[in-house]
PDB file of C-alpha atoms in Angstrom:
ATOM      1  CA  UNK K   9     106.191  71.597  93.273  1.00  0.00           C
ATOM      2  CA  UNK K  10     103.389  73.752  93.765  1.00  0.00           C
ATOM      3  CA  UNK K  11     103.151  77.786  93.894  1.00  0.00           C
ATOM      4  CA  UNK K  12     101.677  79.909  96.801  1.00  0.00           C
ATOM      5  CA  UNK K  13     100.953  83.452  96.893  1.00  0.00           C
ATOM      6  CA  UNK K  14     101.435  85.701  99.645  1.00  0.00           C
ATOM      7  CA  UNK K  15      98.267  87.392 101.008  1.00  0.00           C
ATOM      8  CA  UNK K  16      98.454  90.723 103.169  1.00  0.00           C
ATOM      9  CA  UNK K  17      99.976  90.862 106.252  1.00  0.00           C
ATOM     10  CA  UNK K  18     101.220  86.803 106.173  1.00  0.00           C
ATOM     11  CA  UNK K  19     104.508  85.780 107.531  1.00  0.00           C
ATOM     12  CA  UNK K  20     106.708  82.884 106.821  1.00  0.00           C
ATOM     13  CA  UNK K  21     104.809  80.969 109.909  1.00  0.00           C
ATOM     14  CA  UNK K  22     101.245  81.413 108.607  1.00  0.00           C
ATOM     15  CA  UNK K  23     102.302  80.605 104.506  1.00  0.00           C
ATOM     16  CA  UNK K  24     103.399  77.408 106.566  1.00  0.00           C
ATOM     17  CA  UNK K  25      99.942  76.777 108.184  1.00  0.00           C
ATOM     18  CA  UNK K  26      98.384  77.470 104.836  1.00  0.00           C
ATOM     19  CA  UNK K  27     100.303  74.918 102.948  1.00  0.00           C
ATOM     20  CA  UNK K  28     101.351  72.556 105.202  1.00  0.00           C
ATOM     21  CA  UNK K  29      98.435  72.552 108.463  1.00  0.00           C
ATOM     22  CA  UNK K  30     101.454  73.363 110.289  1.00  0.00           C
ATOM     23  CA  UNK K  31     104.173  75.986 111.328  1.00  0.00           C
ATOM     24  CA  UNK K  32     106.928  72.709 111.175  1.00  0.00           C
ATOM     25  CA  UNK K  33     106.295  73.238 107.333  1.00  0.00           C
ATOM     26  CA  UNK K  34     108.572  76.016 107.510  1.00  0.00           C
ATOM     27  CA  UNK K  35     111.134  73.744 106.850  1.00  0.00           C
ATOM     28  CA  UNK K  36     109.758  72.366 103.242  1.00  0.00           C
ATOM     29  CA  UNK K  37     109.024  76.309 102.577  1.00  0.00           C
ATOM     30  CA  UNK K  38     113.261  76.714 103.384  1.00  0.00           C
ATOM     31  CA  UNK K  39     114.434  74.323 101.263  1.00  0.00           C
ATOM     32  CA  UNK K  40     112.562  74.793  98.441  1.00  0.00           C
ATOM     33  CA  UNK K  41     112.908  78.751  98.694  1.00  0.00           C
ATOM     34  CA  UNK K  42     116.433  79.586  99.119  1.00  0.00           C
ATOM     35  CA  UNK K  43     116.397  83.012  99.709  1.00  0.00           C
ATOM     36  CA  UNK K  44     113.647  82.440 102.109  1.00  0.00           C
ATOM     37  CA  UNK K  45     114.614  83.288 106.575  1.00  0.00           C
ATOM     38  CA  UNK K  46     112.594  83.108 109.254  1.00  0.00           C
ATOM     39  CA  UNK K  47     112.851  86.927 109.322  1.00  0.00           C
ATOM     40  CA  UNK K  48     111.804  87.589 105.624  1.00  0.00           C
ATOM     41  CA  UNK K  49     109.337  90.142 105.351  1.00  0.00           C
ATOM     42  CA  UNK K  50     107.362  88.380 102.949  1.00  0.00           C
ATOM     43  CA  UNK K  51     105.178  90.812 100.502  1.00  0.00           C
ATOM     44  CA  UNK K  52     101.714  90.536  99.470  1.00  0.00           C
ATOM     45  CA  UNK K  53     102.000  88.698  95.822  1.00  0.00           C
ATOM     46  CA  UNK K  54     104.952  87.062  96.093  1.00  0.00           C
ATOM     47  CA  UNK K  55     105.143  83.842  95.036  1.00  0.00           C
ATOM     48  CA  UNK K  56     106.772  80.416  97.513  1.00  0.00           C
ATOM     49  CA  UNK K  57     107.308  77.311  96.578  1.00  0.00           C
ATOM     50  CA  UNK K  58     106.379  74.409  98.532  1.00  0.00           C
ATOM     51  CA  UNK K  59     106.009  70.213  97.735  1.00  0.00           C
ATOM     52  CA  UNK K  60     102.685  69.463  98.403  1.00  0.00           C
ATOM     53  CA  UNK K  61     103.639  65.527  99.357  1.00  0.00           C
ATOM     54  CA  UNK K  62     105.015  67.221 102.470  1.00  0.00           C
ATOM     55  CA  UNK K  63     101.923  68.457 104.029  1.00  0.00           C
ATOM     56  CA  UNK K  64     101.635  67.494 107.933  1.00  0.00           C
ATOM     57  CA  UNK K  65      97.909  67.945 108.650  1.00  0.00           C
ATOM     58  CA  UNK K  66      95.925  67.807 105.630  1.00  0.00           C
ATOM     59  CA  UNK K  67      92.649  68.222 107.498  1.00  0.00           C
ATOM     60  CA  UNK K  68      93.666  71.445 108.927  1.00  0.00           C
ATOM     61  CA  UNK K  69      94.670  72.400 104.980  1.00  0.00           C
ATOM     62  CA  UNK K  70      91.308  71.281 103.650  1.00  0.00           C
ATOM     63  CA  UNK K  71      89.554  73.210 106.575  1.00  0.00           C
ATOM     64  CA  UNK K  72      91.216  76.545 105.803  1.00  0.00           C
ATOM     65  CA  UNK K  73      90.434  76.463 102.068  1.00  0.00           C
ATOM     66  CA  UNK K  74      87.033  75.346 102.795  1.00  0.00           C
ATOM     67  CA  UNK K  75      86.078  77.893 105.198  1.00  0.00           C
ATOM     68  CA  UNK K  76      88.245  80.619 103.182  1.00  0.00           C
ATOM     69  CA  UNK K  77      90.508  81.229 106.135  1.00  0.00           C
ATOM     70  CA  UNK K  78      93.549  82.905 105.584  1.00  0.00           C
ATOM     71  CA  UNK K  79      95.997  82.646 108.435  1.00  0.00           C
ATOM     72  CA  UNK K  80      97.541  86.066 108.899  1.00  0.00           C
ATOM     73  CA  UNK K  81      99.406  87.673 111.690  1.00  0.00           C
ATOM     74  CA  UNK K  82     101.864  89.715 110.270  1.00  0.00           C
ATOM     75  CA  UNK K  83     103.049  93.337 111.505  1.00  0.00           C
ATOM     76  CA  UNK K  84     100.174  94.775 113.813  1.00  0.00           C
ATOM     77  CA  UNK K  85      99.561  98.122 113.996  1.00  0.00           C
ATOM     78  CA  UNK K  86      98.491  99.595 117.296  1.00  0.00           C
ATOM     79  CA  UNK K  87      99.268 103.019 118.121  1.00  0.00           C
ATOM     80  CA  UNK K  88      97.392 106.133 116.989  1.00  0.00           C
ATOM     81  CA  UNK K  89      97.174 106.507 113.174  1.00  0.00           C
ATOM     82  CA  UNK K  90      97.628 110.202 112.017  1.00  0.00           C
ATOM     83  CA  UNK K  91      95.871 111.868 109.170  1.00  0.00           C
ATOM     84  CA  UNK K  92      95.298 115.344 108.616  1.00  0.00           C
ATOM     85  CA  UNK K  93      92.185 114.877 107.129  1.00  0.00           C
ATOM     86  CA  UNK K  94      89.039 116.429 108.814  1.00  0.00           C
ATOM     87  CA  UNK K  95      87.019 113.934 111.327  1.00  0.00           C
ATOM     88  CA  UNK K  96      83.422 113.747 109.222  1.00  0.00           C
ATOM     89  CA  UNK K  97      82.268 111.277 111.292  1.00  0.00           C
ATOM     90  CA  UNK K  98      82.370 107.840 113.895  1.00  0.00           C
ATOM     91  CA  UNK K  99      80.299 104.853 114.113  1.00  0.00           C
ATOM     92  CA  UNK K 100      80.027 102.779 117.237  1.00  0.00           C
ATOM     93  CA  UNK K 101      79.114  99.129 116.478  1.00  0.00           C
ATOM     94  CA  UNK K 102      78.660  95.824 118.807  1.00  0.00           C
ATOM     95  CA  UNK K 103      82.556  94.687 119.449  1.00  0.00           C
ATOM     96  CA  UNK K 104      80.100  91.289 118.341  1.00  0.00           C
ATOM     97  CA  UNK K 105      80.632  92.015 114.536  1.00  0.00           C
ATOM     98  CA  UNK K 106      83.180  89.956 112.696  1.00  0.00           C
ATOM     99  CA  UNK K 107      82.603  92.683 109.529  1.00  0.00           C
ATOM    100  CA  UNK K 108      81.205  95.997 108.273  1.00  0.00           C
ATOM    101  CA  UNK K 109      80.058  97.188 105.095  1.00  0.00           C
ATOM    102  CA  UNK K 110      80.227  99.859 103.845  1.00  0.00           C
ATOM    103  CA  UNK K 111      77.785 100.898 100.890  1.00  0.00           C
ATOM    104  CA  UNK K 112      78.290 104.499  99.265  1.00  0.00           C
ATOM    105  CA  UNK K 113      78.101 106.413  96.283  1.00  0.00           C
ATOM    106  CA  UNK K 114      79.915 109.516  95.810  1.00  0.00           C
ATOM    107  CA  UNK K 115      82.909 111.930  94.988  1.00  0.00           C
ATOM    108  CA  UNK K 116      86.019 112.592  96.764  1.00  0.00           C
ATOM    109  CA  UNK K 117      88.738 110.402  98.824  1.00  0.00           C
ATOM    110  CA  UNK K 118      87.442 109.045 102.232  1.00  0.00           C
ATOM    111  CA  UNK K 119      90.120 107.614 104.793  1.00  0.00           C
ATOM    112  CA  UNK K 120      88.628 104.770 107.160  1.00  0.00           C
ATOM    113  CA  UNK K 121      90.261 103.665 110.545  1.00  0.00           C
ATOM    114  CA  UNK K 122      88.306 100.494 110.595  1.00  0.00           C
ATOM    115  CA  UNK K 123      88.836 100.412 115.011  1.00  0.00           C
ATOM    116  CA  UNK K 124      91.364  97.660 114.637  1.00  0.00           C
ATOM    117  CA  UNK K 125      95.012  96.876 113.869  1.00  0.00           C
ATOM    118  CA  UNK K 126      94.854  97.267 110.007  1.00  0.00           C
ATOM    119  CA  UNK K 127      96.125 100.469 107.913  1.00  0.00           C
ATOM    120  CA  UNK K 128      93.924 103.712 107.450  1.00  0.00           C
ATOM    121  CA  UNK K 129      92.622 102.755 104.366  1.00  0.00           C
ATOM    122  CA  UNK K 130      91.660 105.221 101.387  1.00  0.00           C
ATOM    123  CA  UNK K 131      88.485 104.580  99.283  1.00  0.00           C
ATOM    124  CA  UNK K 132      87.954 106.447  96.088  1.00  0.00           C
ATOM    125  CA  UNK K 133      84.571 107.063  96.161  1.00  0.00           C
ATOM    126  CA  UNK K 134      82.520 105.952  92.806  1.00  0.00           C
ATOM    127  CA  UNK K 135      79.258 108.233  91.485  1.00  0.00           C
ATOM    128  CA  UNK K 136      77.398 104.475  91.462  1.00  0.00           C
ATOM    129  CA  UNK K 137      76.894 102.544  94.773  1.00  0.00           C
ATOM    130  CA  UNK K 138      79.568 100.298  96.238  1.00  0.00           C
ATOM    131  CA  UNK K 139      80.527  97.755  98.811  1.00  0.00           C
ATOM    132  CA  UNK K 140      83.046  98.276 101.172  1.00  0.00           C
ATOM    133  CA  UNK K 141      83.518  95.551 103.204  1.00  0.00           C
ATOM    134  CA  UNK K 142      86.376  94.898 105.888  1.00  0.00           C
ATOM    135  CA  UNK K 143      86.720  91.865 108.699  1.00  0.00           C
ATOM    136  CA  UNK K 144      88.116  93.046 111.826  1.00  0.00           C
ATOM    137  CA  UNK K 145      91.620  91.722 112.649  1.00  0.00           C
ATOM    138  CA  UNK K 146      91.179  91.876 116.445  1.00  0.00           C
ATOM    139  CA  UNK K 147      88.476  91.457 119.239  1.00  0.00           C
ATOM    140  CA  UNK K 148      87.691  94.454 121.684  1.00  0.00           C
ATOM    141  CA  UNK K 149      85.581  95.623 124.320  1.00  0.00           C
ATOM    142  CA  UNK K 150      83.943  98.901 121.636  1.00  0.00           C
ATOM    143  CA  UNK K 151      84.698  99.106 118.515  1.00  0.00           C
ATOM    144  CA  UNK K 152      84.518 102.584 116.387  1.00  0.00           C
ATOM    145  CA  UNK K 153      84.708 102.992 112.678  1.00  0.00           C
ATOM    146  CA  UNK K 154      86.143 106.894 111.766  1.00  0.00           C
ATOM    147  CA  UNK K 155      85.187 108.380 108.842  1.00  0.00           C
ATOM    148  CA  UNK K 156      87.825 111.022 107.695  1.00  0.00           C
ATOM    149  CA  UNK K 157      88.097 112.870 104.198  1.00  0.00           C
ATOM    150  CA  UNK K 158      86.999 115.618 101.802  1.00  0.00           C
ATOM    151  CA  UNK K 159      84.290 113.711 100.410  1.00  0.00           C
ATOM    152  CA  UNK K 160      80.463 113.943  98.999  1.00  0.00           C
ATOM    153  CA  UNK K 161      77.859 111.329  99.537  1.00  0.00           C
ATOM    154  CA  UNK K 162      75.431 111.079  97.372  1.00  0.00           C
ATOM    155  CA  UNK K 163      74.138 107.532  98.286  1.00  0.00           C
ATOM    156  CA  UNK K 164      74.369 105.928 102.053  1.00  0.00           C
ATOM    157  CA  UNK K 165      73.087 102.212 102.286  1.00  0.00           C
ATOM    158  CA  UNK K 166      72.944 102.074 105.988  1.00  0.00           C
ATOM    159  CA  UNK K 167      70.988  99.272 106.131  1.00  0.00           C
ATOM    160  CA  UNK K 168      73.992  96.291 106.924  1.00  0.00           C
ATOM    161  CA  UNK K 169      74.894  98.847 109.437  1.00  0.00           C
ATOM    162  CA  UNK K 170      73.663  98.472 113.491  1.00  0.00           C
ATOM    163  CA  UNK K 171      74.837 100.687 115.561  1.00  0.00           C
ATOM    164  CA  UNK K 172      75.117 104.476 116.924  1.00  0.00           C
ATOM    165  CA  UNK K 173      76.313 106.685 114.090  1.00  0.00           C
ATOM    166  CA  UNK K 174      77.508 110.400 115.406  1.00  0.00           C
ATOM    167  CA  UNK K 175      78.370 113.015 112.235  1.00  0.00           C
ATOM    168  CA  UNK K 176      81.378 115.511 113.744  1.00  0.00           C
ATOM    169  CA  UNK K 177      80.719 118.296 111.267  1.00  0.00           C
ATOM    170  CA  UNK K 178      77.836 118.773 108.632  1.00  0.00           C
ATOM    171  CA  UNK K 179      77.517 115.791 106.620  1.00  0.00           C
ATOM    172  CA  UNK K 180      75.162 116.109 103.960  1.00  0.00           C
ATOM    173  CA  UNK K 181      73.983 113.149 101.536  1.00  0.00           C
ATOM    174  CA  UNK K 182      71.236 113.245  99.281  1.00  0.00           C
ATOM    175  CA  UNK K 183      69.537 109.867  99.804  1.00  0.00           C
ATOM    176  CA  UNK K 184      69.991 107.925 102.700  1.00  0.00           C
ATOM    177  CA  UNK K 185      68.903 104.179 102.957  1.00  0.00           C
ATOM    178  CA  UNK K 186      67.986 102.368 106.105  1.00  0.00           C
ATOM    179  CA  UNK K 187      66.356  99.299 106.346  1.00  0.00           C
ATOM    180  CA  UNK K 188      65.722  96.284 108.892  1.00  0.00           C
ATOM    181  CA  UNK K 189      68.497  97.431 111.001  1.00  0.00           C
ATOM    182  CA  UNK K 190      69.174  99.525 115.007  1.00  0.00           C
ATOM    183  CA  UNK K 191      70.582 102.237 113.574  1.00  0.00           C
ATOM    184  CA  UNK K 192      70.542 105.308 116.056  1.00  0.00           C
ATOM    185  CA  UNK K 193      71.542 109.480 114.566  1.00  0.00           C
ATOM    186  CA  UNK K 194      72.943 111.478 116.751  1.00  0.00           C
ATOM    187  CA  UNK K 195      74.928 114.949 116.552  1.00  0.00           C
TER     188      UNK K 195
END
């Protein structure tokens, strides 16, 4: 008997294509899960039980782990997200780009809408630099980060980013970085 742990936004149907290469592995995950429906609403860090001599396509398995793929199609969110939080500023990247990162130092909460179908998500911003990084959940024609928050930069690494960056209201940072990227300023 072996032990799987929920990652975000996973359903019953992709902890079955994890564990078993296949969505008929529902059925192991059933029987050795009681509680367990096909319209749980399965939690991030919660722990399934499945028998690993039951796995359908092994190779499909193996692949996932290998490539660190983590099947995940749980709720979507697709309307408008709401915050009250002044607009400090959107970036326009290549609809191309799998992932951004984000590198900052500084005080204050800033609120991303990453342009997908994930959460607004709240950084806490540290006085040493950091990585932010986030892989889109979607493809689209433009995609748009939105920066949102009372915050203070004191460091911006904009050197992983290439794009068109447009401040909404004075955003002031002591040291910007940019290197070996297409980064274009506007106002």
């Amino acid at each position: 008997m072996q032990v799987y742990k929920v990652k975000r936004n996973q359903n019953i149907f992709d902890v079955a294509v994890s564990t078993h290469g296949s969505i008929e592995g529902i059925f192991d995950l059933l029987i050795n899960n009681p509680d367990l429906s096909f319209h749980s609403q399965l939690k991030e860090g919660e722990e399934i039980y499945w028998d690993e001599e039951f796995i359908i396509y092994d190779s499909i398995v193996n692949t996932l782990q290998a490539e660190h793929i983590v099947p995940a199609n749980g709720e979507r969110h697709v309307y408008y997200k709401n915050t009250t939080a002044p607009l400090r500023c959107v970036m326009y990247i290549s609809p191309e780009e799998a992932s951004i990162a984000l590198q900052m130092a500084g005080d204050g909460s800033l609120i991303v809408d990453w342009g997908d179908n994930s959460d607004l998500e709240t950084i806490t911003l540290s006085p040493t630099l950091q990585k932010y990084v986030h892989f889109f959940d979607n493809y689209t024609d433009e995609r748009s980060i939105k920066l949102y928050g009372d915050f203070n930069l004191k460091t911006w690494d904009l050197s992983s980013i290439n794009g068109l960056m447009m401040p909404t209201m004075p955003l002031v940072v002591d040291e910007i970085i940019s290197e070996k990227n297409n980064l274009s300023l506007q106002g």
